[in-house]
Protein backbone atom coordinates (compact mmCIF):
# COMPACT_ATOMS: atom_id res chain seq x y z
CA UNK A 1 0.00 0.00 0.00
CA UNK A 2 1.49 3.76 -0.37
CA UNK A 3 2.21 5.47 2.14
CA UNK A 4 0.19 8.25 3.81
CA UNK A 5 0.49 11.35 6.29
CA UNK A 6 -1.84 12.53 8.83
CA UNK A 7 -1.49 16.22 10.12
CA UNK A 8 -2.74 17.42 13.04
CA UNK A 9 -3.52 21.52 13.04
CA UNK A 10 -3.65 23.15 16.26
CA UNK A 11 -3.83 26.85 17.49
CA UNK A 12 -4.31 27.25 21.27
CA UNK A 13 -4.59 30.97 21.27
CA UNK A 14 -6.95 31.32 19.06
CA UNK A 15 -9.20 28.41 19.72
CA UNK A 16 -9.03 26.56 16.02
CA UNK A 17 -10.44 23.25 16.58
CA UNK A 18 -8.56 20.26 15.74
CA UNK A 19 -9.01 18.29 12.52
CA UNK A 20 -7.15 15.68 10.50
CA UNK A 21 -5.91 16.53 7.06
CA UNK A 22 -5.02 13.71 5.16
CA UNK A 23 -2.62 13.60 2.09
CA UNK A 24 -2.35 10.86 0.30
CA UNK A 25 0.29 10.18 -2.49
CA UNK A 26 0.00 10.20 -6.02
CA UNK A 27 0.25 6.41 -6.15
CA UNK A 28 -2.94 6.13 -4.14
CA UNK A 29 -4.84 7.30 -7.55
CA UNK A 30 -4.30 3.91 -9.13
CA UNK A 31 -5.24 1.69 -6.14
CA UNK A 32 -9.17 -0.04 -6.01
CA UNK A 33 -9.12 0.40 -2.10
CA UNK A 34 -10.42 3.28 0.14
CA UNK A 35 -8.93 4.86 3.13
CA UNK A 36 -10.82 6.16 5.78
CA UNK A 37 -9.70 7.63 9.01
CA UNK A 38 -11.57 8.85 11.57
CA UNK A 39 -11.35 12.36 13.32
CA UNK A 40 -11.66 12.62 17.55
CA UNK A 41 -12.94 16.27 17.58
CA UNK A 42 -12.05 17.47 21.02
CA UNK A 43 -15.07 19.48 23.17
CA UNK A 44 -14.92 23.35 22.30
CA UNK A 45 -14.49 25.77 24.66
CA UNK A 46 -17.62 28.17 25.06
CA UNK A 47 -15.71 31.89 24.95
CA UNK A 48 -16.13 34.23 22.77
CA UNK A 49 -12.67 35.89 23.05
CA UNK A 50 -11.17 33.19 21.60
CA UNK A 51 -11.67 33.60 17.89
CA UNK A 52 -9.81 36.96 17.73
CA UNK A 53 -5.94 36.51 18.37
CA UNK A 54 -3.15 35.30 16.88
CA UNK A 55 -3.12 32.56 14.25
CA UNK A 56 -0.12 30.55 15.05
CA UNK A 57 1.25 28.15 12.37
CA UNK A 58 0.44 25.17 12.30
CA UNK A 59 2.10 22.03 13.83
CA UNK A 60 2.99 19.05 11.94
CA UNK A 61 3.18 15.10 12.87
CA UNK A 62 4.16 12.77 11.12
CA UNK A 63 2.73 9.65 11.78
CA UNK A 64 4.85 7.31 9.09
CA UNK A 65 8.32 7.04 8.56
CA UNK A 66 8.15 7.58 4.77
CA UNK A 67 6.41 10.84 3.67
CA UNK A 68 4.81 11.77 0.67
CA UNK A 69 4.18 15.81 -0.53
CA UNK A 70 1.61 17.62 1.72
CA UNK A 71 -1.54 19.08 -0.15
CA UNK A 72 -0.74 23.03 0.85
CA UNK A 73 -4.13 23.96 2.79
CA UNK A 74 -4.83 27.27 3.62
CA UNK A 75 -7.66 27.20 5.93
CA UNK A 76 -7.94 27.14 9.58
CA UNK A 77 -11.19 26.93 11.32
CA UNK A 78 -11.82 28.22 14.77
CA UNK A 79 -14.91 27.92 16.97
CA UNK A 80 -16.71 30.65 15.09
CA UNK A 81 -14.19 32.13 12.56
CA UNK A 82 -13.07 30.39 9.23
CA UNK A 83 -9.87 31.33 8.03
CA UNK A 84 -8.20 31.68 4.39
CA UNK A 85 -4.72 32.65 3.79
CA UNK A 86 -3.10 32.51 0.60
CA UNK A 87 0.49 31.70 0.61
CA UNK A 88 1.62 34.84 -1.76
CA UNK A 89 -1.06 37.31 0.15
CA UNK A 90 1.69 39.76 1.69
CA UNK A 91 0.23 41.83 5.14
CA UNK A 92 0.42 45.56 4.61
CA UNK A 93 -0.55 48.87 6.20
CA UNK A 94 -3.14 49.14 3.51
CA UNK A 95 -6.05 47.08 3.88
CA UNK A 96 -9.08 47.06 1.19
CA UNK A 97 -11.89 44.86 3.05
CA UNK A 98 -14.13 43.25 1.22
CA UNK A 99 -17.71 41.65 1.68
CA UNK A 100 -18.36 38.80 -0.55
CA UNK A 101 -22.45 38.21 -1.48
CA UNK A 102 -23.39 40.72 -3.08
CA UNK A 103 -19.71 42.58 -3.20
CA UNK A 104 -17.87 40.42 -5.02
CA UNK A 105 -20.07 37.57 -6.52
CA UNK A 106 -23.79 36.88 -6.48
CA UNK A 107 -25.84 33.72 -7.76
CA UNK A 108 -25.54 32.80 -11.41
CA UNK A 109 -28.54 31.13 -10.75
CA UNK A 110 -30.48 34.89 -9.57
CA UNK A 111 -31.51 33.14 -6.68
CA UNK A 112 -30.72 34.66 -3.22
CA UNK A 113 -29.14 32.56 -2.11
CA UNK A 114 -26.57 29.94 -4.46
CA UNK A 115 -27.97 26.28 -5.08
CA UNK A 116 -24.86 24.61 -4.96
CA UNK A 117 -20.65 25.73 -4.98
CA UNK A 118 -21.57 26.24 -8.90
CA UNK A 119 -23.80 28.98 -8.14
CA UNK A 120 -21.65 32.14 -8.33
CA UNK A 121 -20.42 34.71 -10.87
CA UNK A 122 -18.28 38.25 -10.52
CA UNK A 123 -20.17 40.77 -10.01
CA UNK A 124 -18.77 43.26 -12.02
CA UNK A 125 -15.87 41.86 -14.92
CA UNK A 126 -13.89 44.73 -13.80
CA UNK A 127 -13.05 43.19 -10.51
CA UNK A 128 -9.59 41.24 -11.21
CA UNK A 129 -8.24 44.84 -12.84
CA UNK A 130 -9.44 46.69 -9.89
CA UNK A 131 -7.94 44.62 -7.14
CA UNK A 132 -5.20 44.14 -9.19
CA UNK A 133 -4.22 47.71 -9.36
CA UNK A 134 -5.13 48.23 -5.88
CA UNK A 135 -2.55 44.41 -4.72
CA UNK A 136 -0.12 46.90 -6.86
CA UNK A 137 -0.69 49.95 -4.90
CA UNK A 138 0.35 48.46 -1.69
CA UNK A 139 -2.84 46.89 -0.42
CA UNK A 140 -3.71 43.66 1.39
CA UNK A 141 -6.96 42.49 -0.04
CA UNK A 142 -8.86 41.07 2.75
CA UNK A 143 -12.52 39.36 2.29
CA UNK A 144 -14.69 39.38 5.52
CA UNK A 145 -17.72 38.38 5.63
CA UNK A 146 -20.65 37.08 7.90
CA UNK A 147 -21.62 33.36 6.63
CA UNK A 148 -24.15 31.93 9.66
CA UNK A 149 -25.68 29.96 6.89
CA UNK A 150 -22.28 27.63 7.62
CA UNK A 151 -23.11 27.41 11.65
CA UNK A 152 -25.00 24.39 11.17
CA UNK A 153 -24.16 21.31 9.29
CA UNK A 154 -20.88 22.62 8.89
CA UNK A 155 -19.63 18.55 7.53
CA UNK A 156 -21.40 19.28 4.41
CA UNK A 157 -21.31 23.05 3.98
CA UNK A 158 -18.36 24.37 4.76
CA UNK A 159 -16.70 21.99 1.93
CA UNK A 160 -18.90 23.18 -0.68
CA UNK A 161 -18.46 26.80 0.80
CA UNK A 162 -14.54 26.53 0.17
CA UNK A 163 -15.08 25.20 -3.05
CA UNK A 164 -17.24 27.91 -4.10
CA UNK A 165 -14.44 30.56 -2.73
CA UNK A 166 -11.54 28.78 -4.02
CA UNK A 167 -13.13 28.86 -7.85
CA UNK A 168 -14.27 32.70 -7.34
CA UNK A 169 -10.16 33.61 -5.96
CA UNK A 170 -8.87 31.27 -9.34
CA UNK A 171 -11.83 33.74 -11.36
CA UNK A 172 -10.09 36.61 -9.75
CA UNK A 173 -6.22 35.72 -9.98
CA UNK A 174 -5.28 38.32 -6.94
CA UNK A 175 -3.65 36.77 -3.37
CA UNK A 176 -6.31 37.09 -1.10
CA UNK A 177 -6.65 36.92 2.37
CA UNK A 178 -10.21 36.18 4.33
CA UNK A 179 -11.81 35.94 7.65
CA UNK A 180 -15.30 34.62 7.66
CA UNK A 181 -18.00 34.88 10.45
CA UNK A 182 -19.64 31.72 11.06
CA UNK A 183 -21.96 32.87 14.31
CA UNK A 184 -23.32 35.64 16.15
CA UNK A 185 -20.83 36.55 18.39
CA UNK A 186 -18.28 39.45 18.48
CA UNK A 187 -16.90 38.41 14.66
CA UNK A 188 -19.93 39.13 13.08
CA UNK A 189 -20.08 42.25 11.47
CA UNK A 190 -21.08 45.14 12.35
CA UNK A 191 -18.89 43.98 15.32
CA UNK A 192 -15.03 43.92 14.45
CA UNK A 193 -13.58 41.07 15.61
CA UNK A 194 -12.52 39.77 11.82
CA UNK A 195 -10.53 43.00 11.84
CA UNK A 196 -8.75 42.34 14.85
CA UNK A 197 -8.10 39.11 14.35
CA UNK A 198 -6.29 40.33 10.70
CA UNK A 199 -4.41 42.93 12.88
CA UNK A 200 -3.08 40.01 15.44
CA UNK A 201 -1.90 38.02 12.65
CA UNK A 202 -0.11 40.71 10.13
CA UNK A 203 3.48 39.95 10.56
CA UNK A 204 3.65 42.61 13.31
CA UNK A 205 3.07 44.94 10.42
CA UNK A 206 0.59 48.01 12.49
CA UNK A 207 -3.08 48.80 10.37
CA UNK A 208 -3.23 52.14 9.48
CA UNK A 209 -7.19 52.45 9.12
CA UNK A 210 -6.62 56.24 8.29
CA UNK A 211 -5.80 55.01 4.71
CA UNK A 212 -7.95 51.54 4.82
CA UNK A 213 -11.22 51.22 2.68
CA UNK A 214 -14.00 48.42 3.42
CA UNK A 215 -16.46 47.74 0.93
CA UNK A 216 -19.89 45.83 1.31
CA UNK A 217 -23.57 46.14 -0.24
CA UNK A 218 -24.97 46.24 3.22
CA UNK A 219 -25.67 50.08 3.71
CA UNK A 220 -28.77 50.48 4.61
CA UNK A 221 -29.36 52.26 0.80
CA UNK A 222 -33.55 52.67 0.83
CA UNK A 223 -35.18 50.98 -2.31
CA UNK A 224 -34.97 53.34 -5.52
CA UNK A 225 -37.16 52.00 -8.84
CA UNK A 226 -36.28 48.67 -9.08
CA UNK A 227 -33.27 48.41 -6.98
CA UNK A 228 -34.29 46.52 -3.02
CA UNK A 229 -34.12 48.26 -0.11
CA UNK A 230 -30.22 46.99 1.84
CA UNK A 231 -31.01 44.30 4.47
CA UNK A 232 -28.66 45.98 6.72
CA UNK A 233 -26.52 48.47 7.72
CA UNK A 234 -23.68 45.75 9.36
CA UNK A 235 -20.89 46.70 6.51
CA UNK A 236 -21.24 50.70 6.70
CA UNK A 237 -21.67 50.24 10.65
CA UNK A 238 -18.90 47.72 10.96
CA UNK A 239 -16.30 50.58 8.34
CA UNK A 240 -17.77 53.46 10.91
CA UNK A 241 -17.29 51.29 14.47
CA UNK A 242 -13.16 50.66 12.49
CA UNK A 243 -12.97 54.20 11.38
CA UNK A 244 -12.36 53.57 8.02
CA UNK A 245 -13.45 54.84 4.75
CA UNK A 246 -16.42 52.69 3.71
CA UNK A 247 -17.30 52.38 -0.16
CA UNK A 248 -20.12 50.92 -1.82
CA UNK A 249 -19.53 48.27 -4.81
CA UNK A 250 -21.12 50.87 -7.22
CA UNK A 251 -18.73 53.03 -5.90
CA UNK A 252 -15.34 51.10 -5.73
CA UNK A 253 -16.39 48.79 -9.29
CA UNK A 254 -17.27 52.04 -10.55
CA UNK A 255 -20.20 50.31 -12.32
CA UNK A 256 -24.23 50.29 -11.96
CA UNK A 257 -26.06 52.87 -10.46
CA UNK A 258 -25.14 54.39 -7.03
CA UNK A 259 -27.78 54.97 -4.58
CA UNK A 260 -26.68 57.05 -1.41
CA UNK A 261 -29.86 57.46 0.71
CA UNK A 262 -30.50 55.43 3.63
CA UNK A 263 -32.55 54.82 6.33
CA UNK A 264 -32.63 55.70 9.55
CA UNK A 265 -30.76 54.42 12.43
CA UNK A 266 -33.05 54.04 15.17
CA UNK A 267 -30.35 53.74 17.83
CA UNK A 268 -26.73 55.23 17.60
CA UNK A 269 -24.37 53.92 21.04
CA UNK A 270 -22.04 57.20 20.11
CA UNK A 271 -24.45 59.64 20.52
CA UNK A 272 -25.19 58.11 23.81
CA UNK A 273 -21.20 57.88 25.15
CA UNK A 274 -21.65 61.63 26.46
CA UNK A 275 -23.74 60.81 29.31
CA UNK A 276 -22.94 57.31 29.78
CA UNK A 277 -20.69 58.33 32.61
CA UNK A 278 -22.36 60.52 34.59
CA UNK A 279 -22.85 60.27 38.22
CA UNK A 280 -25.65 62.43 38.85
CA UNK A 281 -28.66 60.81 40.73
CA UNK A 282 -31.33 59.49 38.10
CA UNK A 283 -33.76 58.82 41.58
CA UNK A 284 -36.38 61.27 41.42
CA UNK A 285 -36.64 63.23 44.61
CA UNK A 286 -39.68 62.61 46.08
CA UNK A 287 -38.34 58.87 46.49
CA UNK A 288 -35.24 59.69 48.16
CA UNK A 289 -37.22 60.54 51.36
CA UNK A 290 -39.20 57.43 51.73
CA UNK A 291 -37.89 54.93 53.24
CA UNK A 292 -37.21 57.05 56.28
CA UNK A 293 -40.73 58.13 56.18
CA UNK A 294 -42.30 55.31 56.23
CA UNK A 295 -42.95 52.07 53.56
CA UNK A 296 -43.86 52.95 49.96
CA UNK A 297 -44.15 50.87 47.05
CA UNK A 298 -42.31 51.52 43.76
CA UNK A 299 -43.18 49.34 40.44
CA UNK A 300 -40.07 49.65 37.83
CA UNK A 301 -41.53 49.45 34.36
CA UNK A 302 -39.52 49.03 31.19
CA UNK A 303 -38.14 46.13 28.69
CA UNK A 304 -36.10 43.55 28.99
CA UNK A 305 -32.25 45.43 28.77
CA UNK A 306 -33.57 48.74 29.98
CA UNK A 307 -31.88 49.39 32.85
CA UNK A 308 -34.39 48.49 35.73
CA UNK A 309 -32.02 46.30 37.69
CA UNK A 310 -28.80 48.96 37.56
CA UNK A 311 -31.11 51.56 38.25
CA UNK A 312 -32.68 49.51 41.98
CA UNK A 313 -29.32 48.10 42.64
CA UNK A 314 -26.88 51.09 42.21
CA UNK A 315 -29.63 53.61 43.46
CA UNK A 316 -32.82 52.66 45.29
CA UNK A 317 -30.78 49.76 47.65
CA UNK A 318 -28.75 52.21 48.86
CA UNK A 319 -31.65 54.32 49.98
CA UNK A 320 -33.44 51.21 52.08
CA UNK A 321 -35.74 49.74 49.39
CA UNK A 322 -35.91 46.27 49.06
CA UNK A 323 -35.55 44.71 46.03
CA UNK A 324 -38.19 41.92 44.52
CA UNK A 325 -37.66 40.09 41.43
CA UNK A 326 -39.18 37.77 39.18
CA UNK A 327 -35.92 36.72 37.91
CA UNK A 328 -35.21 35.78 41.88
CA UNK A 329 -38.26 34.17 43.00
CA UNK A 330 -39.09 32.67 39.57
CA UNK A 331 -43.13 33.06 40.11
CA UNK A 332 -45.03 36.34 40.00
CA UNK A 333 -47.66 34.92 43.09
CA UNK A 334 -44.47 34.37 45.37
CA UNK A 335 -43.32 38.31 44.08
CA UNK A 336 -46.85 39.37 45.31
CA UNK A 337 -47.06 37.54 48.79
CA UNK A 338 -43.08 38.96 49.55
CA UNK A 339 -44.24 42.35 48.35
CA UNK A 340 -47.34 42.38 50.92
CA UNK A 341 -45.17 40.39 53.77
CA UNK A 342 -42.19 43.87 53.31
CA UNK A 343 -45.23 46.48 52.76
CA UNK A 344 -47.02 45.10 56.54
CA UNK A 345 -43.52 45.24 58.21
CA UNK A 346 -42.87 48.87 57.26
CA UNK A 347 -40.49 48.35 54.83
CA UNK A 348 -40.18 50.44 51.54
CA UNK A 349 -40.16 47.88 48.79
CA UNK A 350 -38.83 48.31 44.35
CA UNK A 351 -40.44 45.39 42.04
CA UNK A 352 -37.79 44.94 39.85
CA UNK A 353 -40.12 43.30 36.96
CA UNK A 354 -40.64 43.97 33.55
CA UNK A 355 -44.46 45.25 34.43
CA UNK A 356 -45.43 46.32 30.92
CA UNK A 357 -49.14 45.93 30.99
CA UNK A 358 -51.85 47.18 33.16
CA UNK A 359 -52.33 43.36 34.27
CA UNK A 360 -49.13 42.60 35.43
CA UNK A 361 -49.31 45.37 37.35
CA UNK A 362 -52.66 45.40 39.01
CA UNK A 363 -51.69 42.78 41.80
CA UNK A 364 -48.87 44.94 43.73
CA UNK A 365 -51.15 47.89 43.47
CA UNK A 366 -54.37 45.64 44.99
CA UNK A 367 -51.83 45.83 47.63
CA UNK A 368 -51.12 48.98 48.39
CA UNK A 369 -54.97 49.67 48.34
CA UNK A 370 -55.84 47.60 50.80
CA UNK A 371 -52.57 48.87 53.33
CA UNK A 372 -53.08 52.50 52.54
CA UNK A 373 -49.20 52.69 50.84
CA UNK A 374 -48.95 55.03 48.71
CA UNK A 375 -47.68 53.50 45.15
CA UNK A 376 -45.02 55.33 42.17
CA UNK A 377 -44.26 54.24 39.10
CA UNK A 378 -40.38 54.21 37.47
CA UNK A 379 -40.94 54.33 34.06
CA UNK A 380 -37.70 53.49 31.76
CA UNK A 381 -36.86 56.06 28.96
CA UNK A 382 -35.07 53.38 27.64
CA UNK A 383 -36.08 52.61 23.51
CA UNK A 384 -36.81 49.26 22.42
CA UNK A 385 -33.68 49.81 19.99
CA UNK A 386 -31.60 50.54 22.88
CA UNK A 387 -32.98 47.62 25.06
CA UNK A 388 -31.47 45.65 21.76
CA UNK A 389 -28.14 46.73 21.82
CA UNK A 390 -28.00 46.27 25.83
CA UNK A 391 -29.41 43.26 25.36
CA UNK A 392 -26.35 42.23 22.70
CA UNK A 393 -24.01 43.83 24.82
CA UNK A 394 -24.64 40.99 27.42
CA UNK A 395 -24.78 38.20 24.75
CA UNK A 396 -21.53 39.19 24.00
CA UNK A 397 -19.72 40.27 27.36
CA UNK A 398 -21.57 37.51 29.50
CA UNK A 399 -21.47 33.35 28.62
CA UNK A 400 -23.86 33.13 31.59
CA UNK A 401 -26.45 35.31 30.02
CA UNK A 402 -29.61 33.45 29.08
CA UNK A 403 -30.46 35.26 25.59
CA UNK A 404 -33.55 37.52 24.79
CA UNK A 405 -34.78 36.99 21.09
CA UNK A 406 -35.81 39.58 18.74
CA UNK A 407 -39.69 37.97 19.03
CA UNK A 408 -40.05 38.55 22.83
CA UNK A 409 -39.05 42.31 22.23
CA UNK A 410 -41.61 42.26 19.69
CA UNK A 411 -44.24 40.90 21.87
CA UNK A 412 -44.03 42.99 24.78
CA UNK A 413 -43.82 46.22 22.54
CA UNK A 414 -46.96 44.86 21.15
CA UNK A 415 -48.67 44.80 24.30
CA UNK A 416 -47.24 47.40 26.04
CA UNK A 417 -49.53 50.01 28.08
CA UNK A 418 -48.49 53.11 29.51
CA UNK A 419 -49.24 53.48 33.48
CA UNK A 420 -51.78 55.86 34.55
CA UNK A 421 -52.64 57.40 37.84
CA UNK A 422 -56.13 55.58 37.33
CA UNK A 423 -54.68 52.49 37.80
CA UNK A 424 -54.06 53.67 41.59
CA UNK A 425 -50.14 55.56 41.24
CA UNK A 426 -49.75 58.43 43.21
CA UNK A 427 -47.21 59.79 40.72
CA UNK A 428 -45.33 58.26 38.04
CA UNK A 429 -41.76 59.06 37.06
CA UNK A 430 -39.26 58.93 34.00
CA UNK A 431 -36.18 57.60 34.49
CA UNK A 432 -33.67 58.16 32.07
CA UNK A 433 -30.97 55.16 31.74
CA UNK A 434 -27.67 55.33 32.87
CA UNK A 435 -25.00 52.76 33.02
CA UNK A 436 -22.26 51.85 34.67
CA UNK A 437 -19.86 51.27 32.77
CA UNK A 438 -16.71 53.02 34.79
CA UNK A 439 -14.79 50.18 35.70
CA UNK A 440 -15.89 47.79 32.44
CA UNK A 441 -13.51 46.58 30.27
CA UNK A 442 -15.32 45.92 27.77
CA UNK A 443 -17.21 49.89 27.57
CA UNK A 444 -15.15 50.47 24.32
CA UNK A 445 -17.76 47.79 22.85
CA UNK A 446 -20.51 49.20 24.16
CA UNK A 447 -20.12 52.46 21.82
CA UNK A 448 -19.76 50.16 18.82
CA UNK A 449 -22.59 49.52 16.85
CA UNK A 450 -24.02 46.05 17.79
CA UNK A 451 -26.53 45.08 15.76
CA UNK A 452 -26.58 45.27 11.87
CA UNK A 453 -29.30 47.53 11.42
């Protein structure tokens, strides 16, 4: 039989996961039998931080004493980040980013999305010139681009991904590098942790993003005659969180018609990094008193994300209230009976819940009835949009965090009702929300933009 190696590919910084790569020599084409060997995939380790980093070389065993010539292979594959390096792609200063769907290719087919690694043509025919003179000017070319599609059932996708990509770099004849987002975590654009992971692993060779350029369809362009509204903003909001100049393809193909319009942003984290830091009381005065006074009752109202929780725990508990939550006691009727056992002891008590309809409400305020207490209401300021991005902002700074889909946002904006005296408040208050973020490491994210549109 002819001989074989196995090589084993291993980057501990950066979290790759093992695999087996098996190269088999040229004598191997003429034999009847198969060859099969099996791969022990190792359990992943659940952190996020572990994608961006360093790329290390790989390691190589050789299993055999005789040796045949290894199949080059220029892909790594971390826990959410698939790597392609091409041996000639030199690092630079310069960077030109690139998104790929709808950048660079799109289906042959004029499907969405591509029925099989066949599926693809250029874009524009001007593309090998273009990157071509831009490779000459100095640039790295760099493809990054979010592909959750490849998350799950990655055995039979990701081949017929790297297929696809190989043919399209062959089309375009130009060393390429490229970094591509396989899940939702702080890789995928709009976030920028494909960036940083080029920037840890470009021959010690500093970025300068004053002279970079990142181009991608997703602008958030509003429809024009017969050209689709963008998806998303994620590849304007992930050039703007980088700070680099961000082209469209019309633009940077110089080809088709440009549309520069877009929608709205209904949440921007750097117009919020102003008061972010402030340490001015957001307790409204009249509540400061109370607990001295005598027991009161305070319902916090607001989304999921809003700020409720910061607001009682780095506030109101310093002032006497005690805190009840849902999240603690896990069922609203034991919430109720430890709201009425504080309120008949004197104490002044904050229901840290959600309380977004009159309903949910009604229960606490039964109780303060029937005791004579008076009752306020803390109202968030807090947008549903915001809510969002604090709500990502956890995904992505806590493992622990149990997430908060899109469709329970939905559902409690859908039934949301605005307190009212009637409903038996004595006075309701706004509360405007304020972090704290002083001592967080991770505040620089926090005036990124999270979420792609």
């Amino acid at each position: 039989m002819a001989s074989f190696n196995t090589f084993t590919r291993v980057c501990p910084e950066t979290g790759v996961v093992p695999f087996l790569f098996i190269a088999v020599a040229a004598a191997l084409d003429h034999c009847r039998g198969a060859l099969c060997v099996d791969p022990i995939m190792p359990k992943r380790k659940n952190t996020y931080n572990q994608e961006v980093g360093d790329t290390k070389k790989l390691k190589r065993t050789t299993l055999l004493a005789e040796s045949a010539p290894a199949i080059p292979d220029n892909w790594t594959q971390g826990i959410s980040l698939l790597i392609y390096k091409d041996r000639k792609a030199k690092a630079s200063s310069k960077v030109l980013g690139l998104d790929l769907d709808g950048t660079v290719i799109t289906p042959s087919s004029g499907r969405v999305f591509p029925v099989d690694a066949n599926d693809w043509k250029l874009i524009s025919p001007r593309i090998p010139d273009i990157l071509k003179r831009f490779a000459d000017e100095g640039y790295a070319i760099v493809i990054m681009s979010n592909q959750g599609g490849l998350e799950k059932m990655q055995d039979k996708k990701i081949p017929e991904f790297k297929t696809r990509f190989e043919a399209v770099l062959s089309k375009i004849g130009v060393p390429i590098r490229a970094y591509f987002a396989i899940s939702n975590d702080v890789n995928r654009k709009p976030r920028i942790g494909m960036w940083q992971a080029l920037e840890a692993d470009n021959d010690g060779i500093e970025i300068d993003r004053k002279v970079s350029i990142y181009c991608g369809d997703a602008a958030g362009r509003v429809a024009k005659g017969k050209i689709k509204q963008d998806h998303s903003h994620c590849d304007r909001l992930f050039a703007e969180n980088l700070g680099v100049l961000f082209k469209t393809p019309e633009e940077l193909w110089k080809e088709g018609e440009r549309v520069d319009s877009t929608y709205p942003l209904l949440f921007n984290p750097k117009e919020f990094q102003d008061i972010a830091f402030s340490t001015s009381s957001p307790v409204p005065p009249p509540l400061k008193d109370f607990p001295s006074k005598g027991a009161v009752l305070i319902l916090m109202i607001g989304y999921p994300a809003s700020g409720k929780s910061t607001f009682c725990n780095n506030h109101l508990t310093q002032l006497g209230y005690v805190i009840i939550s849902r999240d603690v006691l896990k069922d609203m009727k034991k919430c109720v009976a430890r709201c009425e056992q504080l309120l008949k002891a004197g104490s002044s008590v904050v229901v840290d819940n959600i309380n977004v309809t009159a309903a949910s409400r009604e229960p606490f305020l039964k109780i303060t009835k029937s005791l004579g207490v008076p009752a306020f209401a803390c109202v968030m300021q807090t947008s549903l949009d915001h809510c969002r991005h604090n709500e990502m902002f956890r995904q992505l700074t806590d493992k622990n965090h149990s997430k908060i889909g899109s469709i329970v946002f939905n559902q409690m904006k859908k039934h949301y009702q605005t307190p009212t005296k009637n409903e038996g408040f004595e006075e309701i208050f706004d509360v405007p929300f304020v972090p704290d973020l002083r001592f967080d490491p991770q505040r620089s994210l926090y005036f990124q933009y999270l979420l792609e549109k």
